[in-house]
């Protein structure tokens, strides 16, 4: 493999390889195999095709790059460094995987400018890529004019065998094929090795044929190690096919260049060690010190800076023309890109009084979505095949389909996990879109990894979850959440809101949209069944997480705390207890984490420490409630799986009745 | 469609359709579309091919049937009734989806004998089916003799468009193709309709081609509504291909026979209503009352009873021969099928003293698995491509592969969700197998729906999860569990154990294996990093959930409660506090739910109510801990996402140090 004189391309590619080798050796931790094998395809892509501005990583019209095989993070860091981003210096790479570095173990968009999405959990990146491409297609359809195409970029994804084994990638790629996302180009690093050894032990399907079955355009580069022109031709061919996404299978050798470790699982996820590094240097003719990059390579790669400035300048000119010709559209576009919400967007949120008819909170949600959509052009989303159960259709705004990308209702199919990652991708497109994804609350279990990533990676997705308790009814225990709320509340930075009625639904959307604009996700839990509108509820109360909706004179003897459909039980029970002279307060607590961040004085005003007799009522697990009811309190909750029967029956049989709340309250009062 | 005289087949098929129609109408809830469309394929399968004994639903060598499209449950209930199972009577069907009935909304194996697995959450059933087929292949390889094939059955699955959209089905079917599971036959009800309408809105891939890419044998029945012979030929052809699983795409009309509602989403999930039922009766020439089954049909279908008795008698004879010829194998086989554990199986579990070297609990787990495997022939499992990180290999017991089905190490590939459902399928094969599936703890998020189903459907799977905290280190926050333990502890009937050292690892396996034999799942959480062996820990303590490992004289001033790797911090902190005269108890609490079911006296003996100064120490979320530390206690926990750095550094930076435990304890002591 030794090249007497290396071309500039080879110098750059080997620079990537040795930056990965050296950084991982220094950290004694990391995954050198992928960067060494995928360096050629990545460098050809970044050097010859990708349009980006290293000095402005947020330039809107940049091509998006996703390293779905996130364990190969050093590939991306090396590319960022070589092409001149300020976010990754040589020192950053020397601090690879160390405390406080900008080069964490897996790419994290919130740590390192130039990284678009957070990858590592396999399959998420390619599904994020589908979301990024959908965002581009949507905005292009909405804003482009024949004489001024202001939205026009590709989404490139490098994924590996692991990504291709994960179900989420199948879901997302099937949908991408359905939508015909021509500007999505995936490069599959076909290296035949995963952690357990040869992919022969578990993964012998025909991946290309599978992608063809999804409707993708598929190309094979047989020698991804050295045939740079074949890689370039394949990418060019992929770009030329505009009505289908393209998958380029690039056959490579994992850990290419390491004479004893290449093509073994041993190089997938461990440093090479001094001796093998020495042999690899010899083998690849690399006479440079650790972290030393040949000047020629750096000069060549950093031409990206000049190119990038020119791309951005060209786009700025196009946009200037656009702004002159289409001032109204330009204003909407700029509003979106600003990330701030249009003035007064929340004025449409309705309020209710107890005189208004009882209604399921999922219907309140439908009303909110449809009232908000006209004033929030970034709001876009849909359901995983439960549109008319989740009630998430934006009426009159059309279906997002091939050739109809400007529409705002997305049919995700029965693909919850991909839906989650696609929404995250759309949010992280950074163009003011506010994506929402919907299914039954119980099926958050299918998309939990994506929900967690929305919270970790600051993706302002909104998760619209209906059928939020055993009140779901006849579908039975497979469809009835018990532990689901607790499991979601436990996720850091995910606000979970379970509104009690119409006012609280409006308040829930107020919080969720505000959070989305601030790059934080929110999960909304709505009932299937009707709930009455209560006195005392309010939009503002939701933002405080918990608040008093029924109070007594003086210090309460008892506090009843409810959420969602059970708040009305608390209110009725309180009325009955008051008749006997018991002083009862009712607290509605739609969002635990929002209450937890209120100041101590507010918390004390709602749940005074001195009042230790407390009962929480929620048709869900007791798990976590002891924080609020304490050791002298009690809960009316359900710590077993549900049962199939009409919702009202199930609720009654499991004790979600006024009588049982009263009995529990009396037991606590002693 | 009116047939002047209906054949016996037609009578039976229409009986299924009208039982579904009538039961769903009575319940005003359910999914008639699938039973009406899939009745022909299901009846042909059950009547002409499937071997089962209605009077002994547990007969070992029965063919397994899985309705992966579980919302069509009335199809299965109708079949169980017509073929003569005692588990579903006409009255049961009249009580469809009602409180206490044996006919819940979705098929539940724990409610209705004859139902093999619990379905409804889409895609789970087909993946369970892969597990059932793997169990059969394994036992056949292990026990069959040329002259006595005592293990020889098929696994049949009916799945729909929804199952095929879910990623889990792709994962499982890719693996099934890899393994060449010739006795797995899936019938795909290709009806072009899902809840959101035509599958054209989201699902236009070429499903047959996809299955071919997985290595399946694929057949298409073009008219699944009336061409019974084509269905029969396809099943026969599928049976004839023995080295590949078969997928029969059966094109049908959803809600076949309902003149106005067939082939619409309206019939997928709602009762037909009186008028449409009347028209359907006319259309299909059905002159019977609701729930009335023509005698001819019942007589014909119930020949299954005689056939079943004969099948079982034949098998009994084969087994009698086997027992004579191969008494040792027969004894092992009977031991397995008995479901009870071999005498003294747990005697091999090792114990430790503080003199033994510190070791990661994942290594203790490896040791336990390998010590147990020889004495537990049912133990079988593996990892989702992390074998050498999870340390789950059963050494010397070979890889389960095509043609090597008798081996006990399964490579699931990077397919966590399918792994979960496959393990559940193997457990629910009911043949004494104790399956385990492994990955990093964080990736339970990818398989959560299957873990939940193990707990709900009484599948004795063991979930072996390593890298159980931020101690995971360099991989960073995408790989570091925070809320994961809480989210799993919240699942009813899932025991979560986080052992502190070698003794507790042994205790954890003792509990997990016992629970598996009793059809309950257990999740084990092990460290990546070394932990010391502690004085006072014990196997028996684990079974009690929490127990005192360090105590003081008299009533403690303070109780430190730890789990897993943090117990040793508590022990050291207690030693230091004791030097100042503070009376400290240390409680190790590896399994919350096991403690919760201890009697009050035991609970009081470990955590006396009077001792309110308590500190819980766990490198995970505080969520849920207030139940044990109360309002006057505190936690040393982490309620934000982690960070990428060496594990020791991360632990220290986030306060998992003796000093911080001491500081927190002193603050609590006041």
Short mmCIF file of N, CA, C and O in Angstrom, two decimals, chain B residues 276-336:
data_model
loop_
_atom_site.label_atom_id
_atom_site.label_comp_id
_atom_site.label_asym_id
_atom_site.label_seq_id
_atom_site.Cartn_x
_atom_site.Cartn_y
_atom_site.Cartn_z
N UNK B 276 -75.20 -2.06 7.97
CA UNK B 276 -74.16 -2.69 7.15
C UNK B 276 -74.08 -4.19 7.45
O UNK B 276 -73.80 -5.00 6.56
N UNK B 277 -74.35 -4.56 8.68
CA UNK B 277 -74.35 -5.99 9.01
C UNK B 277 -75.48 -6.70 8.24
O UNK B 277 -75.28 -7.77 7.67
N UNK B 278 -76.60 -6.06 8.21
CA UNK B 278 -77.74 -6.63 7.46
C UNK B 278 -77.34 -6.83 5.99
O UNK B 278 -77.55 -7.90 5.40
N UNK B 279 -76.75 -5.81 5.42
CA UNK B 279 -76.35 -5.89 4.01
C UNK B 279 -75.25 -6.95 3.82
O UNK B 279 -75.21 -7.62 2.79
N UNK B 280 -74.37 -7.08 4.79
CA UNK B 280 -73.31 -8.08 4.69
C UNK B 280 -73.90 -9.48 4.75
O UNK B 280 -73.47 -10.39 4.02
N UNK B 281 -74.88 -9.65 5.61
CA UNK B 281 -75.56 -10.95 5.69
C UNK B 281 -76.17 -11.30 4.33
O UNK B 281 -76.01 -12.41 3.82
N UNK B 282 -76.84 -10.32 3.75
CA UNK B 282 -77.44 -10.55 2.43
C UNK B 282 -76.35 -10.86 1.40
O UNK B 282 -76.44 -11.81 0.63
N UNK B 283 -75.35 -10.06 1.43
CA UNK B 283 -74.27 -10.16 0.44
C UNK B 283 -73.58 -11.52 0.49
O UNK B 283 -73.23 -12.09 -0.55
N UNK B 284 -73.39 -12.02 1.69
CA UNK B 284 -72.69 -13.30 1.83
C UNK B 284 -73.67 -14.47 1.96
O UNK B 284 -73.26 -15.60 2.24
N UNK B 285 -74.95 -14.20 1.77
CA UNK B 285 -75.94 -15.26 1.84
C UNK B 285 -75.98 -15.94 3.20
O UNK B 285 -76.04 -17.17 3.31
N UNK B 286 -75.95 -15.14 4.24
CA UNK B 286 -75.84 -15.67 5.59
C UNK B 286 -77.15 -15.51 6.33
O UNK B 286 -77.49 -14.43 6.81
N UNK B 287 -77.90 -16.61 6.41
CA UNK B 287 -79.25 -16.52 6.98
C UNK B 287 -79.30 -17.01 8.42
O UNK B 287 -80.22 -17.72 8.81
N UNK B 288 -78.30 -16.69 9.16
CA UNK B 288 -78.25 -17.15 10.55
C UNK B 288 -78.35 -15.96 11.49
O UNK B 288 -78.03 -14.82 11.14
N UNK B 289 -78.80 -16.26 12.68
CA UNK B 289 -78.91 -15.23 13.71
C UNK B 289 -77.52 -14.85 14.22
O UNK B 289 -76.56 -15.59 14.03
N UNK B 290 -77.43 -13.72 14.89
CA UNK B 290 -76.15 -13.37 15.54
C UNK B 290 -75.67 -14.51 16.43
O UNK B 290 -76.48 -15.11 17.16
N UNK B 291 -74.43 -14.82 16.33
CA UNK B 291 -73.77 -15.86 17.12
C UNK B 291 -74.29 -17.27 16.83
O UNK B 291 -73.98 -18.22 17.54
N UNK B 292 -75.11 -17.40 15.79
CA UNK B 292 -75.57 -18.74 15.41
C UNK B 292 -74.60 -19.32 14.37
O UNK B 292 -74.29 -18.67 13.37
N UNK B 293 -74.12 -20.51 14.66
CA UNK B 293 -73.19 -21.17 13.75
C UNK B 293 -73.90 -22.38 13.14
O UNK B 293 -74.45 -23.20 13.87
N UNK B 294 -73.88 -22.49 11.81
CA UNK B 294 -74.53 -23.67 11.20
C UNK B 294 -73.90 -24.96 11.73
O UNK B 294 -72.68 -25.05 11.87
N UNK B 295 -74.74 -25.90 12.03
CA UNK B 295 -74.26 -27.17 12.59
C UNK B 295 -73.22 -27.83 11.71
O UNK B 295 -72.22 -28.36 12.19
N UNK B 296 -73.48 -27.78 10.40
CA UNK B 296 -72.53 -28.39 9.47
C UNK B 296 -71.14 -27.79 9.63
O UNK B 296 -70.13 -28.50 9.60
N UNK B 297 -71.11 -26.48 9.79
CA UNK B 297 -69.82 -25.81 9.92
C UNK B 297 -69.12 -26.25 11.20
O UNK B 297 -67.93 -26.60 11.20
N UNK B 298 -69.89 -26.25 12.28
CA UNK B 298 -69.29 -26.61 13.56
C UNK B 298 -68.80 -28.05 13.53
O UNK B 298 -67.69 -28.36 13.98
N UNK B 299 -69.64 -28.94 12.98
CA UNK B 299 -69.24 -30.34 12.89
C UNK B 299 -67.94 -30.49 12.09
O UNK B 299 -67.03 -31.22 12.48
N UNK B 300 -67.90 -29.77 10.99
CA UNK B 300 -66.73 -29.87 10.13
C UNK B 300 -65.48 -29.33 10.86
O UNK B 300 -64.44 -30.00 10.93
N UNK B 301 -65.62 -28.16 11.41
CA UNK B 301 -64.45 -27.54 12.05
C UNK B 301 -63.97 -28.35 13.24
O UNK B 301 -62.77 -28.46 13.51
N UNK B 302 -64.92 -28.96 13.94
CA UNK B 302 -64.56 -29.66 15.17
C UNK B 302 -63.93 -31.02 14.93
O UNK B 302 -63.54 -31.71 15.88
N UNK B 303 -63.83 -31.39 13.65
CA UNK B 303 -63.02 -32.58 13.38
C UNK B 303 -61.60 -32.36 13.86
O UNK B 303 -60.81 -33.31 13.99
N UNK B 304 -61.28 -31.10 14.12
CA UNK B 304 -59.96 -30.79 14.67
C UNK B 304 -59.72 -31.53 15.99
O UNK B 304 -58.58 -31.87 16.33
N UNK B 305 -60.78 -31.79 16.72
CA UNK B 305 -60.64 -32.46 18.02
C UNK B 305 -60.11 -33.88 17.83
O UNK B 305 -59.16 -34.30 18.48
N UNK B 306 -60.74 -34.57 16.86
CA UNK B 306 -60.34 -35.95 16.59
C UNK B 306 -58.91 -35.97 16.02
O UNK B 306 -58.06 -36.75 16.44
N UNK B 307 -58.69 -35.09 15.04
CA UNK B 307 -57.35 -35.01 14.45
C UNK B 307 -56.31 -34.73 15.53
O UNK B 307 -55.25 -35.33 15.58
N UNK B 308 -56.66 -33.80 16.40
CA UNK B 308 -55.72 -33.40 17.45
C UNK B 308 -55.39 -34.55 18.38
O UNK B 308 -54.22 -34.77 18.73
N UNK B 309 -56.42 -35.29 18.76
CA UNK B 309 -56.19 -36.43 19.65
C UNK B 309 -55.26 -37.43 18.98
O UNK B 309 -54.34 -37.99 19.60
N UNK B 310 -55.50 -37.60 17.68
CA UNK B 310 -54.68 -38.55 16.94
C UNK B 310 -53.23 -38.06 16.80
O UNK B 310 -52.29 -38.83 16.97
N UNK B 311 -53.07 -36.77 16.54
CA UNK B 311 -51.71 -36.22 16.47
C UNK B 311 -50.98 -36.45 17.79
O UNK B 311 -49.83 -36.88 17.82
N UNK B 312 -51.68 -36.14 18.87
CA UNK B 312 -51.01 -36.26 20.17
C UNK B 312 -50.71 -37.71 20.49
O UNK B 312 -49.63 -38.03 21.00
N UNK B 313 -51.67 -38.58 20.16
CA UNK B 313 -51.44 -40.01 20.42
C UNK B 313 -50.23 -40.52 19.64
O UNK B 313 -49.38 -41.26 20.16
N UNK B 314 -50.14 -40.08 18.38
CA UNK B 314 -49.00 -40.47 17.56
C UNK B 314 -47.69 -40.00 18.17
O UNK B 314 -46.70 -40.74 18.22
N UNK B 315 -47.73 -38.77 18.62
CA UNK B 315 -46.51 -38.21 19.22
C UNK B 315 -46.16 -38.96 20.51
O UNK B 315 -44.99 -39.25 20.77
N UNK B 316 -47.19 -39.26 21.28
CA UNK B 316 -46.94 -39.99 22.52
C UNK B 316 -46.25 -41.32 22.25
O UNK B 316 -45.36 -41.74 22.99
N UNK B 317 -46.67 -41.95 21.17
CA UNK B 317 -46.07 -43.22 20.78
C UNK B 317 -44.59 -43.02 20.40
O UNK B 317 -43.71 -43.75 20.85
N UNK B 318 -44.38 -41.98 19.58
CA UNK B 318 -43.01 -41.67 19.19
C UNK B 318 -42.15 -41.41 20.44
O UNK B 318 -41.02 -41.89 20.55
N UNK B 319 -42.72 -40.69 21.36
CA UNK B 319 -41.95 -40.35 22.54
C UNK B 319 -41.70 -41.58 23.41
O UNK B 319 -40.62 -41.71 24.03
N UNK B 320 -42.67 -42.48 23.45
CA UNK B 320 -42.48 -43.72 24.20
C UNK B 320 -41.29 -44.50 23.65
O UNK B 320 -40.43 -44.99 24.39
N UNK B 321 -41.25 -44.59 22.32
CA UNK B 321 -40.11 -45.25 21.66
C UNK B 321 -38.81 -44.55 22.05
O UNK B 321 -37.82 -45.18 22.43
N UNK B 322 -38.85 -43.22 21.94
CA UNK B 322 -37.67 -42.41 22.24
C UNK B 322 -37.16 -42.70 23.65
O UNK B 322 -35.96 -42.89 23.88
N UNK B 323 -38.12 -42.77 24.55
CA UNK B 323 -37.78 -42.95 25.96
C UNK B 323 -37.08 -44.29 26.18
O UNK B 323 -36.17 -44.41 27.00
N UNK B 324 -37.55 -45.26 25.44
CA UNK B 324 -36.92 -46.58 25.55
C UNK B 324 -35.52 -46.57 24.96
O UNK B 324 -34.57 -47.07 25.57
N UNK B 325 -35.42 -45.99 23.78
CA UNK B 325 -34.15 -46.03 23.05
C UNK B 325 -33.12 -45.07 23.63
O UNK B 325 -31.92 -45.35 23.58
N UNK B 326 -33.60 -43.91 24.09
CA UNK B 326 -32.67 -42.86 24.51
C UNK B 326 -33.07 -42.33 25.89
O UNK B 326 -33.52 -41.19 26.03
N UNK B 327 -32.93 -43.16 26.89
CA UNK B 327 -33.45 -42.77 28.21
C UNK B 327 -32.79 -41.52 28.78
O UNK B 327 -33.47 -40.69 29.41
N UNK B 328 -31.50 -41.33 28.55
CA UNK B 328 -30.84 -40.16 29.12
C UNK B 328 -31.37 -38.89 28.49
O UNK B 328 -31.73 -37.92 29.18
N UNK B 329 -31.45 -38.90 27.15
CA UNK B 329 -31.97 -37.73 26.45
C UNK B 329 -33.43 -37.47 26.84
O UNK B 329 -33.85 -36.32 27.01
N UNK B 330 -34.17 -38.56 26.94
CA UNK B 330 -35.59 -38.41 27.31
C UNK B 330 -35.73 -37.78 28.69
O UNK B 330 -36.61 -36.94 28.91
N UNK B 331 -34.85 -38.18 29.58
CA UNK B 331 -34.91 -37.61 30.93
C UNK B 331 -34.62 -36.11 30.89
O UNK B 331 -35.31 -35.31 31.55
N UNK B 332 -33.61 -35.72 30.11
CA UNK B 332 -33.30 -34.29 30.01
C UNK B 332 -34.46 -33.53 29.37
O UNK B 332 -34.82 -32.43 29.81
N UNK B 333 -35.03 -34.14 28.34
CA UNK B 333 -36.16 -33.54 27.65
C UNK B 333 -37.34 -33.34 28.60
O UNK B 333 -37.95 -32.27 28.66
N UNK B 334 -37.63 -34.37 29.36
CA UNK B 334 -38.76 -34.27 30.30
C UNK B 334 -38.50 -33.26 31.41
O UNK B 334 -39.39 -32.55 31.85
N UNK B 335 -37.25 -33.24 31.84
CA UNK B 335 -36.87 -32.24 32.85
C UNK B 335 -37.14 -30.83 32.31
O UNK B 335 -37.73 -29.99 32.97
N UNK B 336 -36.71 -30.60 31.07
CA UNK B 336 -36.94 -29.29 30.45
C UNK B 336 -38.42 -28.97 30.39
O UNK B 336 -38.87 -27.92 30.82
#
